[in-house]
């Protein structure tokens, strides 16, 4: 007898698991979702006539299998006016999307849209690049005194890193210093993921944020 399957959450992972189980022949697949809409933090909501992607996530994978799977479900739409091949880049990884692979139109429903990435944090009435990029723009917006505090905190963390690195809080402090962590990363991360950095494993940071540090930024 084929067992019944219960999936918690109708985000991309839950929906993907449900579809793959159905394709594999599992007849009893149920997905439970706490809200009245599917998509998780990848869904688009309509707020006073404005469509907002609440998660702001981009989709990119270096796995051809994963990319092909999603293109089978959601065809890629070529940018309006675009022609020829398209180069996609994310987190240092690149992928060439041939003209034959992006045949849908942007006006079509249920398609993947190609967009340029621009991530910024609005703080103290100013927009900052995310991840933070050291330079004169940061000094001008934050002021030299605060930047010196950040630099001192970073050097202290580099001289005496937290070991072993157990939490995401440790991960950020070791790479940016305690002051920058408190200023930019602590509240932002908890707002996005709903969990304090001290309750998230450092392994998560290594997977999601790769080799990010104030030096690499």
mmCIF file of C-alpha atoms in Angstrom:
data_model
loop_
_atom_site.group_PDB
_atom_site.id
_atom_site.type_symbol
_atom_site.label_atom_id
_atom_site.label_comp_id
_atom_site.label_asym_id
_atom_site.label_seq_id
_atom_site.Cartn_x
_atom_site.Cartn_y
_atom_site.Cartn_z
ATOM 1 C CA UNK A 1 0.000 0.000 0.000
ATOM 2 C CA UNK A 2 1.389 3.397 -1.015
ATOM 3 C CA UNK A 3 1.626 5.648 2.069
ATOM 4 C CA UNK A 4 -0.011 9.057 2.238
ATOM 5 C CA UNK A 5 2.333 12.048 2.238
ATOM 6 C CA UNK A 6 1.832 15.302 4.150
ATOM 7 C CA UNK A 7 3.907 18.366 3.224
ATOM 8 C CA UNK A 8 4.024 21.421 5.488
ATOM 9 C CA UNK A 9 4.258 24.712 3.604
ATOM 10 C CA UNK A 10 3.280 25.660 0.050
ATOM 11 C CA UNK A 11 6.471 27.511 -0.796
ATOM 12 C CA UNK A 12 8.719 26.540 -3.733
ATOM 13 C CA UNK A 13 10.243 23.610 -1.800
ATOM 14 C CA UNK A 14 6.873 22.216 -0.697
ATOM 15 C CA UNK A 15 5.285 22.625 -4.123
ATOM 16 C CA UNK A 16 8.302 21.037 -5.818
ATOM 17 C CA UNK A 17 8.222 18.066 -3.447
ATOM 18 C CA UNK A 18 4.490 17.613 -4.012
ATOM 19 C CA UNK A 19 4.798 17.677 -7.798
ATOM 20 C CA UNK A 20 7.740 15.269 -7.828
ATOM 21 C CA UNK A 21 5.894 12.828 -5.562
ATOM 22 C CA UNK A 22 2.835 12.914 -7.822
ATOM 23 C CA UNK A 23 5.028 12.332 -10.871
ATOM 24 C CA UNK A 24 6.623 9.391 -9.053
ATOM 25 C CA UNK A 25 3.220 7.785 -8.578
ATOM 26 C CA UNK A 26 2.313 8.763 -5.022
ATOM 27 C CA UNK A 27 -1.470 9.300 -5.211
ATOM 28 C CA UNK A 28 -2.065 10.723 -1.733
ATOM 29 C CA UNK A 29 -0.095 13.964 -1.435
ATOM 30 C CA UNK A 30 -1.434 16.790 0.745
ATOM 31 C CA UNK A 31 0.209 20.211 1.168
ATOM 32 C CA UNK A 32 -0.757 22.322 4.185
ATOM 33 C CA UNK A 33 -0.287 26.108 4.045
ATOM 34 C CA UNK A 34 -0.927 28.464 6.971
ATOM 35 C CA UNK A 35 -1.812 31.463 4.784
ATOM 36 C CA UNK A 36 -4.434 31.941 2.080
ATOM 37 C CA UNK A 37 -1.875 32.042 -0.766
ATOM 38 C CA UNK A 38 0.787 29.710 -2.103
ATOM 39 C CA UNK A 39 4.382 30.623 -2.888
ATOM 40 C CA UNK A 40 5.919 31.192 0.546
ATOM 41 C CA UNK A 41 8.300 34.167 0.588
ATOM 42 C CA UNK A 42 8.506 33.931 -3.206
ATOM 43 C CA UNK A 43 4.875 34.905 -3.718
ATOM 44 C CA UNK A 44 3.628 38.224 -5.057
ATOM 45 C CA UNK A 45 0.972 40.097 -3.083
ATOM 46 C CA UNK A 46 -1.353 42.842 -4.278
ATOM 47 C CA UNK A 47 -1.216 45.788 -1.871
ATOM 48 C CA UNK A 48 -3.467 48.704 -2.815
ATOM 49 C CA UNK A 49 -3.049 47.925 -6.491
ATOM 50 C CA UNK A 50 0.725 47.468 -6.262
ATOM 51 C CA UNK A 51 2.259 44.045 -6.838
ATOM 52 C CA UNK A 52 5.000 43.366 -4.304
ATOM 53 C CA UNK A 53 7.372 40.389 -4.205
ATOM 54 C CA UNK A 54 7.567 40.043 -0.425
ATOM 55 C CA UNK A 55 10.689 37.902 -0.430
ATOM 56 C CA UNK A 56 12.588 39.767 -3.105
ATOM 57 C CA UNK A 57 14.397 36.543 -4.001
ATOM 58 C CA UNK A 58 16.136 35.816 -7.279
ATOM 59 C CA UNK A 59 16.223 32.348 -8.710
ATOM 60 C CA UNK A 60 19.520 31.044 -10.044
ATOM 61 C CA UNK A 61 21.189 27.644 -9.901
ATOM 62 C CA UNK A 62 24.474 26.309 -11.254
ATOM 63 C CA UNK A 63 22.742 22.939 -11.647
ATOM 64 C CA UNK A 64 21.493 22.316 -15.190
ATOM 65 C CA UNK A 65 19.018 19.778 -13.802
ATOM 66 C CA UNK A 66 17.469 22.333 -11.445
ATOM 67 C CA UNK A 67 17.320 25.047 -14.108
ATOM 68 C CA UNK A 68 15.761 22.663 -16.622
ATOM 69 C CA UNK A 69 13.203 21.510 -14.037
ATOM 70 C CA UNK A 70 12.019 25.048 -13.365
ATOM 71 C CA UNK A 71 12.040 26.016 -17.042
ATOM 72 C CA UNK A 72 9.762 23.061 -17.682
ATOM 73 C CA UNK A 73 7.283 24.458 -15.135
ATOM 74 C CA UNK A 74 7.821 28.177 -15.783
ATOM 75 C CA UNK A 75 9.281 29.065 -19.217
ATOM 76 C CA UNK A 76 11.849 31.862 -19.262
ATOM 77 C CA UNK A 77 10.608 35.127 -20.778
ATOM 78 C CA UNK A 78 13.030 37.112 -22.888
ATOM 79 C CA UNK A 79 13.300 40.760 -21.761
ATOM 80 C CA UNK A 80 11.227 43.055 -23.943
ATOM 81 C CA UNK A 81 13.351 44.163 -26.871
ATOM 82 C CA UNK A 82 16.067 41.616 -26.106
ATOM 83 C CA UNK A 83 17.641 39.322 -28.681
ATOM 84 C CA UNK A 84 20.437 36.783 -28.818
ATOM 85 C CA UNK A 85 21.931 34.953 -25.846
ATOM 86 C CA UNK A 86 21.562 36.147 -22.250
ATOM 87 C CA UNK A 87 24.248 35.909 -19.553
ATOM 88 C CA UNK A 88 22.944 35.262 -16.041
ATOM 89 C CA UNK A 89 25.205 35.841 -13.029
ATOM 90 C CA UNK A 90 24.590 35.408 -9.299
ATOM 91 C CA UNK A 91 26.944 34.900 -6.327
ATOM 92 C CA UNK A 92 29.941 34.652 -8.647
ATOM 93 C CA UNK A 93 28.345 31.938 -10.780
ATOM 94 C CA UNK A 94 27.462 32.463 -14.438
ATOM 95 C CA UNK A 95 25.195 30.727 -16.903
ATOM 96 C CA UNK A 96 24.564 31.301 -20.602
ATOM 97 C CA UNK A 97 20.909 31.213 -21.593
ATOM 98 C CA UNK A 98 20.614 30.648 -25.343
ATOM 99 C CA UNK A 99 18.029 32.456 -27.449
ATOM 100 C CA UNK A 100 16.217 29.140 -27.951
ATOM 101 C CA UNK A 101 15.826 28.776 -24.165
ATOM 102 C CA UNK A 102 13.964 32.054 -23.577
ATOM 103 C CA UNK A 103 11.014 31.930 -25.936
ATOM 104 C CA UNK A 104 8.136 33.160 -23.743
ATOM 105 C CA UNK A 105 6.978 36.773 -23.597
ATOM 106 C CA UNK A 106 7.053 38.979 -20.517
ATOM 107 C CA UNK A 107 3.339 39.642 -20.952
ATOM 108 C CA UNK A 108 2.600 35.914 -20.626
ATOM 109 C CA UNK A 109 1.383 34.436 -17.355
ATOM 110 C CA UNK A 110 3.394 31.874 -15.367
ATOM 111 C CA UNK A 111 6.846 32.720 -16.717
ATOM 112 C CA UNK A 112 10.272 33.410 -15.213
ATOM 113 C CA UNK A 113 11.379 37.030 -15.707
ATOM 114 C CA UNK A 114 15.013 38.073 -16.172
ATOM 115 C CA UNK A 115 15.910 41.105 -14.082
ATOM 116 C CA UNK A 116 19.082 42.910 -13.032
ATOM 117 C CA UNK A 117 19.879 42.556 -9.356
ATOM 118 C CA UNK A 118 20.131 45.576 -7.077
ATOM 119 C CA UNK A 119 20.093 44.921 -3.328
ATOM 120 C CA UNK A 120 20.193 47.871 -0.948
ATOM 121 C CA UNK A 121 19.412 48.637 2.691
ATOM 122 C CA UNK A 122 17.595 51.836 3.636
ATOM 123 C CA UNK A 123 19.166 53.030 6.875
ATOM 124 C CA UNK A 124 19.268 56.471 8.464
ATOM 125 C CA UNK A 125 17.686 58.068 5.401
ATOM 126 C CA UNK A 126 20.364 56.612 3.089
ATOM 127 C CA UNK A 127 20.577 53.651 0.714
ATOM 128 C CA UNK A 128 23.499 51.259 1.237
ATOM 129 C CA UNK A 129 24.637 48.458 -1.047
ATOM 130 C CA UNK A 130 24.005 44.973 0.314
ATOM 131 C CA UNK A 131 26.386 43.321 0.976
ATOM 132 C CA UNK A 132 28.189 46.408 2.264
ATOM 133 C CA UNK A 133 31.014 47.703 0.082
ATOM 134 C CA UNK A 134 33.859 49.560 1.796
ATOM 135 C CA UNK A 135 34.740 52.825 0.067
ATOM 136 C CA UNK A 136 34.219 56.566 0.028
ATOM 137 C CA UNK A 137 30.474 56.211 -0.542
ATOM 138 C CA UNK A 138 30.151 54.328 2.754
ATOM 139 C CA UNK A 139 32.352 56.878 4.564
ATOM 140 C CA UNK A 140 30.318 59.786 3.184
ATOM 141 C CA UNK A 141 26.991 58.292 4.231
ATOM 142 C CA UNK A 142 28.035 56.953 7.638
ATOM 143 C CA UNK A 143 30.515 59.656 8.580
ATOM 144 C CA UNK A 144 34.236 59.233 9.356
ATOM 145 C CA UNK A 145 33.782 58.760 13.119
ATOM 146 C CA UNK A 146 31.362 55.867 12.784
ATOM 147 C CA UNK A 147 33.468 54.295 10.032
ATOM 148 C CA UNK A 148 36.501 54.420 12.324
ATOM 149 C CA UNK A 149 34.426 52.647 14.980
ATOM 150 C CA UNK A 150 33.477 49.999 12.429
ATOM 151 C CA UNK A 151 37.123 49.606 11.399
ATOM 152 C CA UNK A 152 38.271 49.227 15.003
ATOM 153 C CA UNK A 153 35.559 46.664 15.693
ATOM 154 C CA UNK A 154 36.509 44.726 12.561
ATOM 155 C CA UNK A 155 40.201 44.658 13.493
ATOM 156 C CA UNK A 156 39.337 43.472 17.006
ATOM 157 C CA UNK A 157 37.239 40.644 15.563
ATOM 158 C CA UNK A 158 39.995 39.713 13.117
ATOM 159 C CA UNK A 159 42.578 39.647 15.921
ATOM 160 C CA UNK A 160 40.422 37.543 18.257
ATOM 161 C CA UNK A 161 37.807 35.648 16.218
ATOM 162 C CA UNK A 162 35.069 33.697 17.952
ATOM 163 C CA UNK A 163 35.978 30.009 18.036
ATOM 164 C CA UNK A 164 34.368 27.639 17.559
ATOM 165 C CA UNK A 165 31.999 29.433 15.196
ATOM 166 C CA UNK A 166 28.617 28.016 16.220
ATOM 167 C CA UNK A 167 25.954 30.575 15.300
ATOM 168 C CA UNK A 168 25.210 32.974 12.461
ATOM 169 C CA UNK A 169 25.931 35.763 14.940
ATOM 170 C CA UNK A 170 29.465 34.385 15.343
ATOM 171 C CA UNK A 171 29.740 34.105 11.547
ATOM 172 C CA UNK A 172 28.861 37.775 10.955
ATOM 173 C CA UNK A 173 30.969 39.141 13.827
ATOM 174 C CA UNK A 174 34.057 37.239 12.658
ATOM 175 C CA UNK A 175 33.722 38.689 9.148
ATOM 176 C CA UNK A 176 32.453 42.220 9.805
ATOM 177 C CA UNK A 177 33.079 43.035 13.455
ATOM 178 C CA UNK A 178 30.536 43.422 16.236
ATOM 179 C CA UNK A 179 29.610 47.042 15.415
ATOM 180 C CA UNK A 180 28.732 46.414 11.757
ATOM 181 C CA UNK A 181 26.897 43.247 12.741
ATOM 182 C CA UNK A 182 24.683 45.132 15.196
ATOM 183 C CA UNK A 183 24.171 48.036 12.803
ATOM 184 C CA UNK A 184 23.252 46.173 9.617
ATOM 185 C CA UNK A 185 22.994 42.396 9.922
ATOM 186 C CA UNK A 186 21.324 41.499 13.225
ATOM 187 C CA UNK A 187 17.883 43.078 12.842
ATOM 188 C CA UNK A 188 17.813 42.662 9.055
ATOM 189 C CA UNK A 189 18.394 38.914 9.247
ATOM 190 C CA UNK A 190 15.799 38.417 11.983
ATOM 191 C CA UNK A 191 13.256 40.452 10.002
ATOM 192 C CA UNK A 192 13.803 38.385 6.839
ATOM 193 C CA UNK A 193 13.967 34.918 8.412
ATOM 194 C CA UNK A 194 11.987 35.409 11.618
ATOM 195 C CA UNK A 195 14.757 33.868 13.742
ATOM 196 C CA UNK A 196 17.519 35.658 15.724
ATOM 197 C CA UNK A 197 21.050 35.189 14.390
ATOM 198 C CA UNK A 198 22.087 33.548 17.658
ATOM 199 C CA UNK A 199 19.553 30.767 16.964
ATOM 200 C CA UNK A 200 20.762 30.056 13.396
ATOM 201 C CA UNK A 201 23.681 27.721 12.747
ATOM 202 C CA UNK A 202 26.920 29.147 11.371
ATOM 203 C CA UNK A 203 26.735 26.412 8.721
ATOM 204 C CA UNK A 204 23.725 28.233 7.272
ATOM 205 C CA UNK A 205 25.869 31.319 6.767
ATOM 206 C CA UNK A 206 28.590 29.307 5.059
ATOM 207 C CA UNK A 207 26.021 27.882 2.629
ATOM 208 C CA UNK A 208 23.902 30.971 1.983
ATOM 209 C CA UNK A 209 26.472 33.756 2.168
ATOM 210 C CA UNK A 210 29.473 31.794 0.901
ATOM 211 C CA UNK A 211 32.827 33.555 1.446
ATOM 212 C CA UNK A 212 31.319 36.948 2.230
ATOM 213 C CA UNK A 213 33.489 39.202 4.387
ATOM 214 C CA UNK A 214 34.352 42.870 4.646
ATOM 215 C CA UNK A 215 37.454 42.148 2.607
ATOM 216 C CA UNK A 216 35.655 40.332 -0.206
ATOM 217 C CA UNK A 217 32.821 42.871 -0.203
#
